[in-house]
Amino acid sequence: MVGAAGYIGGELLRLLLGHPEVELVGAVSSRFAGKRIDGVHPNLRSVTDLSFCAAEAVAECDAVFLALPHRVAMTQIDHWIERSKLVVDLTGDFRLDDPEVFRRYYGEEHLAPRLLPSFVPGLPELYRESLRAADLISVPGCMATAGVLSLYPLVRHELIDLEQGAQFDARTGSSGSGATAGPANLHAERSGAMRVFAPTRHRHEAEISRHLGLAAAMTATGVEAVRGVQTVCHATLRPGVDERAVRRAFREQYAPEPFVRVVAHQRGVFRYPDPKILHGSNFCDVGYAVDGAGRLTTIGALDNLVKGGAGNAVQCFNIRMGLPETLGLTFPGLHPL
């Protein structure tokens, strides 16, 4: 895997080292080549004796995971396609299939636009059959995954007014900024803050629009948590749609899904999706509320580093390789935490 020293890279290492059908042959880091993995990821002490390596040291392999910084993967993609049968990209570089939309949201031209249509979105709940034969997979952003999964059943069952679009309010922990985040993520600046860092046009809204086929708007706020993403979506139900129809759509859509749970209870501390109990797990919890006047609220929660990143990538890998989809991903999370 490439970009192994970051937070997502560390989670990928944790999952792949514990995967019964995977042999890890290289953990690439340009910063730490030659240094032991557990020197950067101390939770992996006694789990592996491997050291980070340079990209040139990786020979041909069956699959490669790219956990590079955004805008770097597209500069290296040809190199890794030549060396691997399967490339799973966790960056934002190939999440959009339109180079003009990419330019609008990322502020620059795409350097490998010819490859954009070739990447299959790494969202099993929507693209499972396409993933079975995919050689190029792009894992969606964490907030996009939570947002899409929270609203998808109602889009698929034609229960919401698509012309009205949807508004997403997303909250994310500090690990979402990565291991090399700048001054805004210092403890003195982040602690106790609820910082709106993207009041409009967050790049994940383009992914949501792509996957759901509606106009999505997103506001993103950084909260004091380290891990976790929660999205709250507001949409308009079609005339005549009631809470019973909403409940049925969620249950029918996600009953067969191994990693999506519908959480919308009348009572209890965790009666709606809360990322706190999902730390380390590959689950995405989704829930809903209907106000009786045609207004719908849906909620999605996940661990941004697992179902929002590394875990989703391994889930896609399992599907592509014909392995049990849940292999290596059954950790349920912790409570209390």
mmCIF file of C-alpha atoms in Angstrom:
data_model
loop_
_atom_site.group_PDB
_atom_site.id
_atom_site.type_symbol
_atom_site.label_atom_id
_atom_site.label_comp_id
_atom_site.label_asym_id
_atom_site.label_seq_id
_atom_site.Cartn_x
_atom_site.Cartn_y
_atom_site.Cartn_z
ATOM 1 C CA MET A 1 0.000 0.000 0.000
ATOM 2 C CA VAL A 2 1.093 3.576 -0.722
ATOM 3 C CA GLY A 3 0.852 6.473 1.722
ATOM 4 C CA ALA A 4 1.147 4.111 4.667
ATOM 5 C CA ALA A 5 2.243 6.684 7.259
ATOM 6 C CA GLY A 6 -0.984 8.700 7.413
ATOM 7 C CA TYR A 7 -4.072 8.057 9.508
ATOM 8 C CA ILE A 8 -5.913 6.265 6.699
ATOM 9 C CA GLY A 9 -2.710 4.391 5.900
ATOM 10 C CA GLY A 10 -2.438 3.250 9.499
ATOM 11 C CA GLU A 11 -5.995 1.929 9.452
ATOM 12 C CA LEU A 12 -5.334 0.116 6.188
ATOM 13 C CA LEU A 13 -2.256 -1.494 7.716
ATOM 14 C CA ARG A 14 -4.245 -2.555 10.776
ATOM 15 C CA LEU A 15 -6.955 -4.140 8.654
ATOM 16 C CA LEU A 16 -4.690 -5.739 6.058
ATOM 17 C CA LEU A 17 -2.296 -7.207 8.629
ATOM 18 C CA GLY A 18 -5.260 -8.893 10.287
ATOM 19 C CA HIS A 19 -6.847 -10.044 7.032
ATOM 20 C CA PRO A 20 -6.603 -13.849 6.649
ATOM 21 C CA GLU A 21 -6.304 -13.727 2.847
ATOM 22 C CA VAL A 22 -3.818 -10.861 2.469
ATOM 23 C CA GLU A 23 -0.028 -10.847 2.412
ATOM 24 C CA LEU A 24 1.288 -7.321 2.803
ATOM 25 C CA VAL A 25 4.391 -6.971 0.622
ATOM 26 C CA GLY A 26 5.087 -3.259 0.992
ATOM 27 C CA ALA A 27 4.106 -0.172 2.969
ATOM 28 C CA VAL A 28 5.277 2.851 1.001
ATOM 29 C CA SER A 29 6.152 6.129 2.718
ATOM 30 C CA SER A 30 8.309 8.852 1.189
ATOM 31 C CA ARG A 31 8.903 10.363 4.650
ATOM 32 C CA PHE A 32 9.717 7.235 6.658
ATOM 33 C CA ALA A 33 11.277 4.774 4.221
ATOM 34 C CA GLY A 34 13.505 2.370 6.190
ATOM 35 C CA LYS A 35 11.854 3.069 9.543
ATOM 36 C CA ARG A 36 9.706 0.531 11.365
ATOM 37 C CA ILE A 37 5.961 0.743 10.873
ATOM 38 C CA ASP A 38 5.262 0.570 14.595
ATOM 39 C CA GLY A 39 7.394 3.657 15.132
ATOM 40 C CA VAL A 40 4.695 5.685 13.358
ATOM 41 C CA HIS A 41 1.691 3.506 14.214
ATOM 42 C CA PRO A 42 2.320 2.436 17.821
ATOM 43 C CA ASN A 43 -0.915 0.439 17.979
ATOM 44 C CA LEU A 44 0.767 -2.061 15.627
ATOM 45 C CA ARG A 45 3.556 -2.962 18.069
ATOM 46 C CA SER A 46 4.104 -6.751 18.079
ATOM 47 C CA VAL A 47 1.685 -7.047 15.144
ATOM 48 C CA THR A 48 4.352 -6.589 12.473
ATOM 49 C CA ASP A 49 8.108 -6.230 12.129
ATOM 50 C CA LEU A 50 7.839 -4.597 8.716
ATOM 51 C CA SER A 51 9.443 -1.275 7.870
ATOM 52 C CA PHE A 52 8.249 1.389 5.477
ATOM 53 C CA CYS A 53 9.777 1.245 2.007
ATOM 54 C CA ALA A 54 10.227 3.471 -1.022
ATOM 55 C CA ALA A 55 7.906 3.166 -4.003
ATOM 56 C CA GLU A 56 10.731 1.774 -6.134
ATOM 57 C CA ALA A 57 11.018 -1.227 -3.813
ATOM 58 C CA VAL A 58 7.512 -2.495 -4.603
ATOM 59 C CA ALA A 59 7.402 -5.144 -7.300
ATOM 60 C CA GLU A 60 4.310 -6.343 -9.152
ATOM 61 C CA CYS A 61 1.417 -7.278 -6.883
ATOM 62 C CA ASP A 62 -2.226 -8.299 -7.030
ATOM 63 C CA ALA A 63 -3.596 -5.097 -5.499
ATOM 64 C CA VAL A 64 -2.372 -1.708 -4.386
ATOM 65 C CA PHE A 65 -4.127 0.781 -2.105
ATOM 66 C CA LEU A 66 -3.369 4.471 -2.583
ATOM 67 C CA ALA A 67 -3.740 6.567 0.586
ATOM 68 C CA LEU A 68 -1.819 9.524 -0.774
ATOM 69 C CA PRO A 69 -2.610 13.219 -0.280
ATOM 70 C CA HIS A 70 -5.233 14.646 -2.609
ATOM 71 C CA ARG A 71 -3.893 15.619 -6.049
ATOM 72 C CA VAL A 72 -0.890 13.282 -5.715
ATOM 73 C CA ALA A 73 -2.533 10.030 -6.791
ATOM 74 C CA MET A 74 -3.264 11.352 -10.284
ATOM 75 C CA THR A 75 0.448 12.095 -10.765
ATOM 76 C CA GLN A 76 1.388 8.489 -9.872
ATOM 77 C CA ILE A 77 -1.544 6.500 -11.191
ATOM 78 C CA ASP A 78 0.156 5.239 -14.361
ATOM 79 C CA HIS A 79 3.075 3.903 -12.302
ATOM 80 C CA TRP A 80 0.775 1.832 -10.076
ATOM 81 C CA ILE A 81 -1.483 0.618 -12.875
ATOM 82 C CA GLU A 82 1.608 -0.906 -14.489
ATOM 83 C CA ARG A 83 2.507 -2.756 -11.288
ATOM 84 C CA SER A 84 -0.845 -3.989 -10.028
ATOM 85 C CA LYS A 85 -3.896 -5.805 -11.352
ATOM 86 C CA LEU A 86 -6.144 -3.806 -9.032
ATOM 87 C CA VAL A 87 -5.759 -0.203 -7.840
ATOM 88 C CA VAL A 88 -7.942 1.030 -4.980
ATOM 89 C CA ASP A 89 -7.623 4.802 -4.590
ATOM 90 C CA LEU A 90 -8.693 6.478 -1.347
ATOM 91 C CA THR A 91 -7.925 10.048 -2.419
ATOM 92 C CA GLY A 92 -10.271 12.553 -4.005
ATOM 93 C CA ASP A 93 -8.531 12.380 -7.374
ATOM 94 C CA PHE A 94 -10.850 9.902 -9.102
ATOM 95 C CA ARG A 95 -14.132 10.279 -7.194
ATOM 96 C CA LEU A 96 -15.741 12.429 -9.883
ATOM 97 C CA ASP A 97 -16.253 11.308 -13.470
ATOM 98 C CA ASP A 98 -16.399 14.775 -15.017
ATOM 99 C CA PRO A 99 -13.127 16.767 -15.301
ATOM 100 C CA GLU A 100 -15.031 20.060 -15.350
ATOM 101 C CA VAL A 101 -16.780 19.246 -12.067
ATOM 102 C CA PHE A 102 -13.385 18.241 -10.642
ATOM 103 C CA ARG A 103 -11.895 21.599 -11.679
ATOM 104 C CA ARG A 104 -14.811 23.475 -10.130
ATOM 105 C CA TYR A 105 -14.516 21.741 -6.745
ATOM 106 C CA TYR A 106 -10.764 21.165 -6.497
ATOM 107 C CA GLY A 107 -9.612 24.369 -8.168
ATOM 108 C CA GLU A 108 -7.290 22.845 -10.760
ATOM 109 C CA GLU A 109 -7.237 20.783 -13.926
ATOM 110 C CA HIS A 110 -7.232 17.007 -13.629
ATOM 111 C CA LEU A 111 -3.935 15.481 -14.761
ATOM 112 C CA ALA A 112 -5.370 12.128 -15.885
ATOM 113 C CA PRO A 113 -8.885 12.912 -17.163
ATOM 114 C CA ARG A 114 -8.878 9.939 -19.548
ATOM 115 C CA LEU A 115 -9.039 7.600 -16.540
ATOM 116 C CA LEU A 116 -11.967 9.225 -14.721
ATOM 117 C CA PRO A 117 -14.687 7.138 -16.453
ATOM 118 C CA SER A 118 -12.725 3.937 -15.752
ATOM 119 C CA PHE A 119 -12.914 4.150 -11.959
ATOM 120 C CA VAL A 120 -15.798 2.345 -10.279
ATOM 121 C CA PRO A 121 -17.058 4.131 -7.144
ATOM 122 C CA GLY A 122 -16.067 2.178 -4.050
ATOM 123 C CA LEU A 123 -19.508 2.193 -2.473
ATOM 124 C CA PRO A 124 -20.687 -1.436 -2.304
ATOM 125 C CA GLU A 125 -24.243 -0.571 -1.314
ATOM 126 C CA LEU A 126 -24.763 1.142 -4.694
ATOM 127 C CA TYR A 127 -22.170 -0.398 -7.017
ATOM 128 C CA ARG A 128 -21.602 -3.958 -5.779
ATOM 129 C CA GLU A 129 -22.073 -5.673 -9.140
ATOM 130 C CA SER A 130 -19.722 -3.271 -10.950
ATOM 131 C CA LEU A 131 -17.101 -3.770 -8.235
ATOM 132 C CA ARG A 132 -16.939 -7.512 -8.901
ATOM 133 C CA ALA A 133 -15.046 -6.903 -12.141
ATOM 134 C CA ALA A 134 -13.410 -3.531 -11.423
ATOM 135 C CA ASP A 135 -9.673 -3.007 -11.900
ATOM 136 C CA LEU A 136 -9.804 0.645 -10.799
ATOM 137 C CA ILE A 137 -11.791 1.596 -7.689
ATOM 138 C CA SER A 138 -12.219 5.043 -6.118
ATOM 139 C CA VAL A 139 -13.395 5.071 -2.490
ATOM 140 C CA PRO A 140 -15.772 7.992 -1.767
ATOM 141 C CA GLY A 141 -15.104 10.641 0.846
ATOM 142 C CA CYS A 142 -16.212 9.960 4.412
ATOM 143 C CA MET A 143 -18.929 12.626 4.538
ATOM 144 C CA ALA A 144 -20.120 11.648 1.079
ATOM 145 C CA THR A 145 -20.484 8.016 2.145
ATOM 146 C CA ALA A 146 -22.504 8.895 5.240
ATOM 147 C CA GLY A 147 -24.645 11.377 3.338
ATOM 148 C CA VAL A 148 -25.345 9.115 0.371
ATOM 149 C CA LEU A 149 -26.235 6.084 2.482
ATOM 150 C CA SER A 150 -28.551 8.169 4.687
ATOM 151 C CA LEU A 151 -30.682 9.315 1.751
ATOM 152 C CA TYR A 152 -30.277 6.619 -0.917
ATOM 153 C CA PRO A 153 -33.279 4.428 0.047
ATOM 154 C CA LEU A 154 -35.648 7.369 -0.388
ATOM 155 C CA VAL A 155 -34.146 8.343 -3.734
ATOM 156 C CA ARG A 156 -34.307 4.781 -5.028
ATOM 157 C CA HIS A 157 -37.925 4.350 -3.898
ATOM 158 C CA GLU A 158 -38.843 7.766 -5.357
ATOM 159 C CA LEU A 159 -40.104 9.158 -2.058
ATOM 160 C CA ILE A 160 -38.472 12.609 -2.123
ATOM 161 C CA ASP A 161 -38.803 15.629 -4.371
ATOM 162 C CA LEU A 162 -35.583 15.543 -6.380
ATOM 163 C CA GLU A 163 -36.170 19.029 -7.783
ATOM 164 C CA GLN A 164 -35.939 20.458 -4.263
ATOM 165 C CA GLY A 165 -32.484 18.917 -3.798
ATOM 166 C CA ALA A 166 -31.064 18.206 -0.336
ATOM 167 C CA GLN A 167 -29.073 20.133 2.267
ATOM 168 C CA PHE A 168 -26.389 18.277 4.226
ATOM 169 C CA ASP A 169 -24.870 19.495 7.474
ATOM 170 C CA ALA A 170 -21.728 17.458 8.182
ATOM 171 C CA ARG A 171 -19.641 17.273 11.362
ATOM 172 C CA THR A 172 -16.190 15.691 11.415
ATOM 173 C CA GLY A 173 -13.446 14.932 13.906
ATOM 174 C CA SER A 174 -9.875 16.183 13.635
ATOM 175 C CA SER A 175 -8.460 12.997 12.054
ATOM 176 C CA GLY A 176 -10.345 13.936 8.902
ATOM 177 C CA SER A 177 -7.700 16.583 8.272
ATOM 178 C CA GLY A 178 -4.943 13.968 8.110
ATOM 179 C CA ALA A 179 -1.698 13.376 9.975
ATOM 180 C CA THR A 180 0.002 16.457 8.516
ATOM 181 C CA ALA A 181 -2.771 18.988 9.191
ATOM 182 C CA GLY A 182 -1.780 22.614 9.765
ATOM 183 C CA PRO A 183 -2.109 25.125 12.647
ATOM 184 C CA ALA A 184 -5.922 24.964 12.713
ATOM 185 C CA ASN A 185 -5.664 21.437 14.102
ATOM 186 C CA LEU A 186 -3.375 22.257 17.013
ATOM 187 C CA HIS A 187 -4.979 21.179 20.286
ATOM 188 C CA ALA A 188 -5.034 24.772 21.535
ATOM 189 C CA GLU A 189 -7.033 25.820 18.475
ATOM 190 C CA ARG A 190 -9.239 22.776 18.032
ATOM 191 C CA SER A 191 -10.174 21.931 21.620
ATOM 192 C CA GLY A 192 -13.680 23.086 22.474
ATOM 193 C CA ALA A 193 -14.254 24.449 18.984
ATOM 194 C CA MET A 194 -17.162 23.896 16.617
ATOM 195 C CA ARG A 195 -15.561 25.393 13.546
ATOM 196 C CA VAL A 196 -17.445 25.815 10.288
ATOM 197 C CA PHE A 197 -14.663 25.328 7.770
ATOM 198 C CA ALA A 198 -16.796 24.894 4.644
ATOM 199 C CA PRO A 199 -20.031 26.920 4.842
ATOM 200 C CA THR A 200 -20.775 26.149 1.182
ATOM 201 C CA ARG A 201 -19.524 24.005 -1.707
ATOM 202 C CA HIS A 202 -17.623 21.344 0.208
ATOM 203 C CA ARG A 203 -16.128 18.972 -2.361
ATOM 204 C CA HIS A 204 -18.080 15.992 -1.013
ATOM 205 C CA GLU A 205 -21.337 17.600 -2.131
ATOM 206 C CA ALA A 206 -20.292 16.934 -5.734
ATOM 207 C CA GLU A 207 -19.969 13.233 -4.935
ATOM 208 C CA ILE A 208 -23.381 13.150 -3.278
ATOM 209 C CA SER A 209 -24.935 14.837 -6.299
ATOM 210 C CA ARG A 210 -23.292 12.316 -8.595
ATOM 211 C CA HIS A 211 -24.455 9.223 -6.699
ATOM 212 C CA LEU A 212 -27.962 10.396 -5.824
ATOM 213 C CA GLY A 213 -28.821 12.337 -8.977
ATOM 214 C CA LEU A 214 -29.948 15.491 -7.201
ATOM 215 C CA ALA A 215 -28.592 18.924 -6.329
ATOM 216 C CA ALA A 216 -26.813 18.572 -2.993
ATOM 217 C CA ALA A 217 -25.494 21.394 -0.832
ATOM 218 C CA MET A 218 -23.154 20.753 2.087
ATOM 219 C CA THR A 219 -21.914 22.652 5.102
ATOM 220 C CA ALA A 220 -19.013 21.082 7.037
ATOM 221 C CA THR A 221 -18.071 21.728 10.666
ATOM 222 C CA GLY A 222 -15.050 20.511 12.613
ATOM 223 C CA VAL A 223 -15.892 19.319 16.126
ATOM 224 C CA GLU A 224 -13.716 18.315 19.053
ATOM 225 C CA ALA A 225 -13.843 14.547 18.419
ATOM 226 C CA VAL A 226 -10.816 12.801 16.919
ATOM 227 C CA ARG A 227 -12.733 10.201 14.912
ATOM 228 C CA GLY A 228 -16.188 10.225 13.476
ATOM 229 C CA VAL A 229 -18.473 11.786 10.891
ATOM 230 C CA GLN A 230 -22.143 12.617 11.248
ATOM 231 C CA THR A 231 -24.303 14.046 8.475
ATOM 232 C CA VAL A 232 -27.754 15.537 8.951
ATOM 233 C CA CYS A 233 -29.740 15.891 5.743
ATOM 234 C CA HIS A 234 -32.894 17.902 5.082
ATOM 235 C CA ALA A 235 -35.096 17.045 2.107
ATOM 236 C CA THR A 236 -38.741 17.299 1.017
ATOM 237 C CA LEU A 237 -40.979 14.255 0.754
ATOM 238 C CA ARG A 238 -43.279 13.823 -2.216
ATOM 239 C CA PRO A 239 -46.979 14.492 -1.517
ATOM 240 C CA GLY A 240 -48.639 11.598 0.259
ATOM 241 C CA VAL A 241 -45.435 10.001 1.568
ATOM 242 C CA ASP A 242 -45.658 9.272 5.280
ATOM 243 C CA GLU A 243 -43.331 7.919 7.952
ATOM 244 C CA ARG A 244 -44.469 4.364 7.337
ATOM 245 C CA ALA A 245 -43.296 4.526 3.714
ATOM 246 C CA VAL A 246 -39.978 6.030 4.807
ATOM 247 C CA ARG A 247 -39.454 3.274 7.379
ATOM 248 C CA ARG A 248 -40.275 0.574 4.842
ATOM 249 C CA ALA A 249 -37.835 2.006 2.288
ATOM 250 C CA PHE A 250 -34.966 1.999 4.783
ATOM 251 C CA ARG A 251 -35.681 -1.511 6.018
ATOM 252 C CA GLU A 252 -36.070 -3.023 2.564
ATOM 253 C CA GLN A 253 -32.974 -1.307 1.218
ATOM 254 C CA TYR A 254 -30.594 -2.184 4.013
ATOM 255 C CA ALA A 255 -31.910 -5.509 5.343
ATOM 256 C CA PRO A 256 -29.332 -7.466 3.277
ATOM 257 C CA GLU A 257 -26.452 -5.058 3.807
ATOM 258 C CA PRO A 258 -23.751 -6.300 6.219
ATOM 259 C CA PHE A 259 -22.451 -2.865 7.225
ATOM 260 C CA VAL A 260 -25.455 -0.527 7.211
ATOM 261 C CA ARG A 261 -27.785 -0.448 10.222
ATOM 262 C CA VAL A 262 -31.037 1.484 10.494
ATOM 263 C CA VAL A 263 -31.106 3.325 13.830
ATOM 264 C CA ALA A 264 -34.282 5.295 14.497
ATOM 265 C CA HIS A 265 -35.688 4.414 17.912
ATOM 266 C CA GLN A 266 -38.276 6.038 20.150
ATOM 267 C CA ARG A 267 -36.083 6.041 23.236
ATOM 268 C CA GLY A 268 -32.559 5.383 24.450
ATOM 269 C CA VAL A 269 -29.293 7.318 24.630
ATOM 270 C CA PHE A 270 -28.218 6.219 21.152
ATOM 271 C CA ARG A 271 -31.601 6.325 19.443
ATOM 272 C CA TYR A 272 -30.200 8.049 16.341
ATOM 273 C CA PRO A 273 -26.873 7.431 14.555
ATOM 274 C CA ASP A 274 -23.916 8.539 16.659
ATOM 275 C CA PRO A 275 -20.305 8.042 15.502
ATOM 276 C CA LYS A 276 -19.050 7.592 19.071
ATOM 277 C CA ILE A 277 -20.040 3.917 19.204
ATOM 278 C CA LEU A 278 -18.671 3.226 15.715
ATOM 279 C CA HIS A 279 -14.971 3.883 16.392
ATOM 280 C CA GLY A 280 -12.866 1.259 14.650
ATOM 281 C CA SER A 281 -15.840 -0.405 12.965
ATOM 282 C CA ASN A 282 -16.900 -0.624 9.335
ATOM 283 C CA PHE A 283 -20.543 0.140 10.085
ATOM 284 C CA CYS A 284 -22.518 3.098 8.836
ATOM 285 C CA ASP A 285 -25.618 3.783 10.932
ATOM 286 C CA VAL A 286 -28.485 5.632 9.257
ATOM 287 C CA GLY A 287 -31.684 7.058 10.695
ATOM 288 C CA TYR A 288 -34.575 9.365 9.880
ATOM 289 C CA ALA A 289 -37.298 11.613 11.262
ATOM 290 C CA VAL A 290 -40.469 12.904 9.567
ATOM 291 C CA ASP A 291 -42.245 15.980 10.897
ATOM 292 C CA GLY A 292 -45.680 15.402 9.376
ATOM 293 C CA ALA A 293 -45.498 18.423 7.084
ATOM 294 C CA GLY A 294 -43.538 16.749 4.302
ATOM 295 C CA ARG A 295 -40.141 17.600 5.723
ATOM 296 C CA LEU A 296 -37.625 14.811 6.124
ATOM 297 C CA THR A 297 -34.440 14.642 8.172
ATOM 298 C CA THR A 298 -31.987 11.783 7.703
ATOM 299 C CA ILE A 299 -28.866 11.091 9.741
ATOM 300 C CA GLY A 300 -25.734 9.131 8.857
ATOM 301 C CA ALA A 301 -22.787 8.273 11.113
ATOM 302 C CA LEU A 302 -19.548 6.363 10.634
ATOM 303 C CA ASP A 303 -15.875 6.217 11.568
ATOM 304 C CA ASN A 304 -14.237 8.426 8.963
ATOM 305 C CA LEU A 305 -11.076 6.303 8.953
ATOM 306 C CA VAL A 306 -12.846 2.946 8.529
ATOM 307 C CA LYS A 307 -16.219 2.880 6.720
ATOM 308 C CA GLY A 308 -15.306 6.381 5.577
ATOM 309 C CA GLY A 309 -11.946 5.177 4.219
ATOM 310 C CA ALA A 310 -9.822 2.099 4.918
ATOM 311 C CA GLY A 311 -12.623 -0.299 5.856
ATOM 312 C CA ASN A 312 -14.673 0.612 2.813
ATOM 313 C CA ALA A 313 -11.574 0.027 0.669
ATOM 314 C CA VAL A 314 -11.068 -3.444 2.131
ATOM 315 C CA GLN A 315 -14.765 -4.211 1.675
ATOM 316 C CA CYS A 316 -14.419 -3.322 -2.019
ATOM 317 C CA PHE A 317 -11.256 -5.422 -2.237
ATOM 318 C CA ASN A 318 -13.097 -8.417 -0.792
ATOM 319 C CA ILE A 319 -15.877 -8.070 -3.357
ATOM 320 C CA ARG A 320 -13.438 -7.715 -6.253
ATOM 321 C CA MET A 321 -11.410 -10.758 -5.195
ATOM 322 C CA GLY A 322 -14.442 -12.958 -4.696
ATOM 323 C CA LEU A 323 -13.908 -13.190 -0.930
ATOM 324 C CA PRO A 324 -16.577 -12.986 1.766
ATOM 325 C CA GLU A 325 -17.477 -9.312 1.908
ATOM 326 C CA THR A 326 -17.102 -9.048 5.687
ATOM 327 C CA LEU A 327 -13.703 -10.770 5.872
ATOM 328 C CA GLY A 328 -11.382 -8.873 8.229
ATOM 329 C CA LEU A 329 -14.042 -6.251 8.982
ATOM 330 C CA THR A 330 -16.210 -7.647 11.764
ATOM 331 C CA PHE A 331 -14.962 -5.513 14.682
ATOM 332 C CA PRO A 332 -18.165 -4.020 16.153
ATOM 333 C CA GLY A 333 -16.851 -0.820 17.759
ATOM 334 C CA LEU A 334 -16.546 0.030 21.457
ATOM 335 C CA HIS A 335 -18.913 1.115 24.221
ATOM 336 C CA PRO A 336 -18.374 2.956 26.461
ATOM 337 C CA LEU A 337 -15.613 5.019 24.945
#
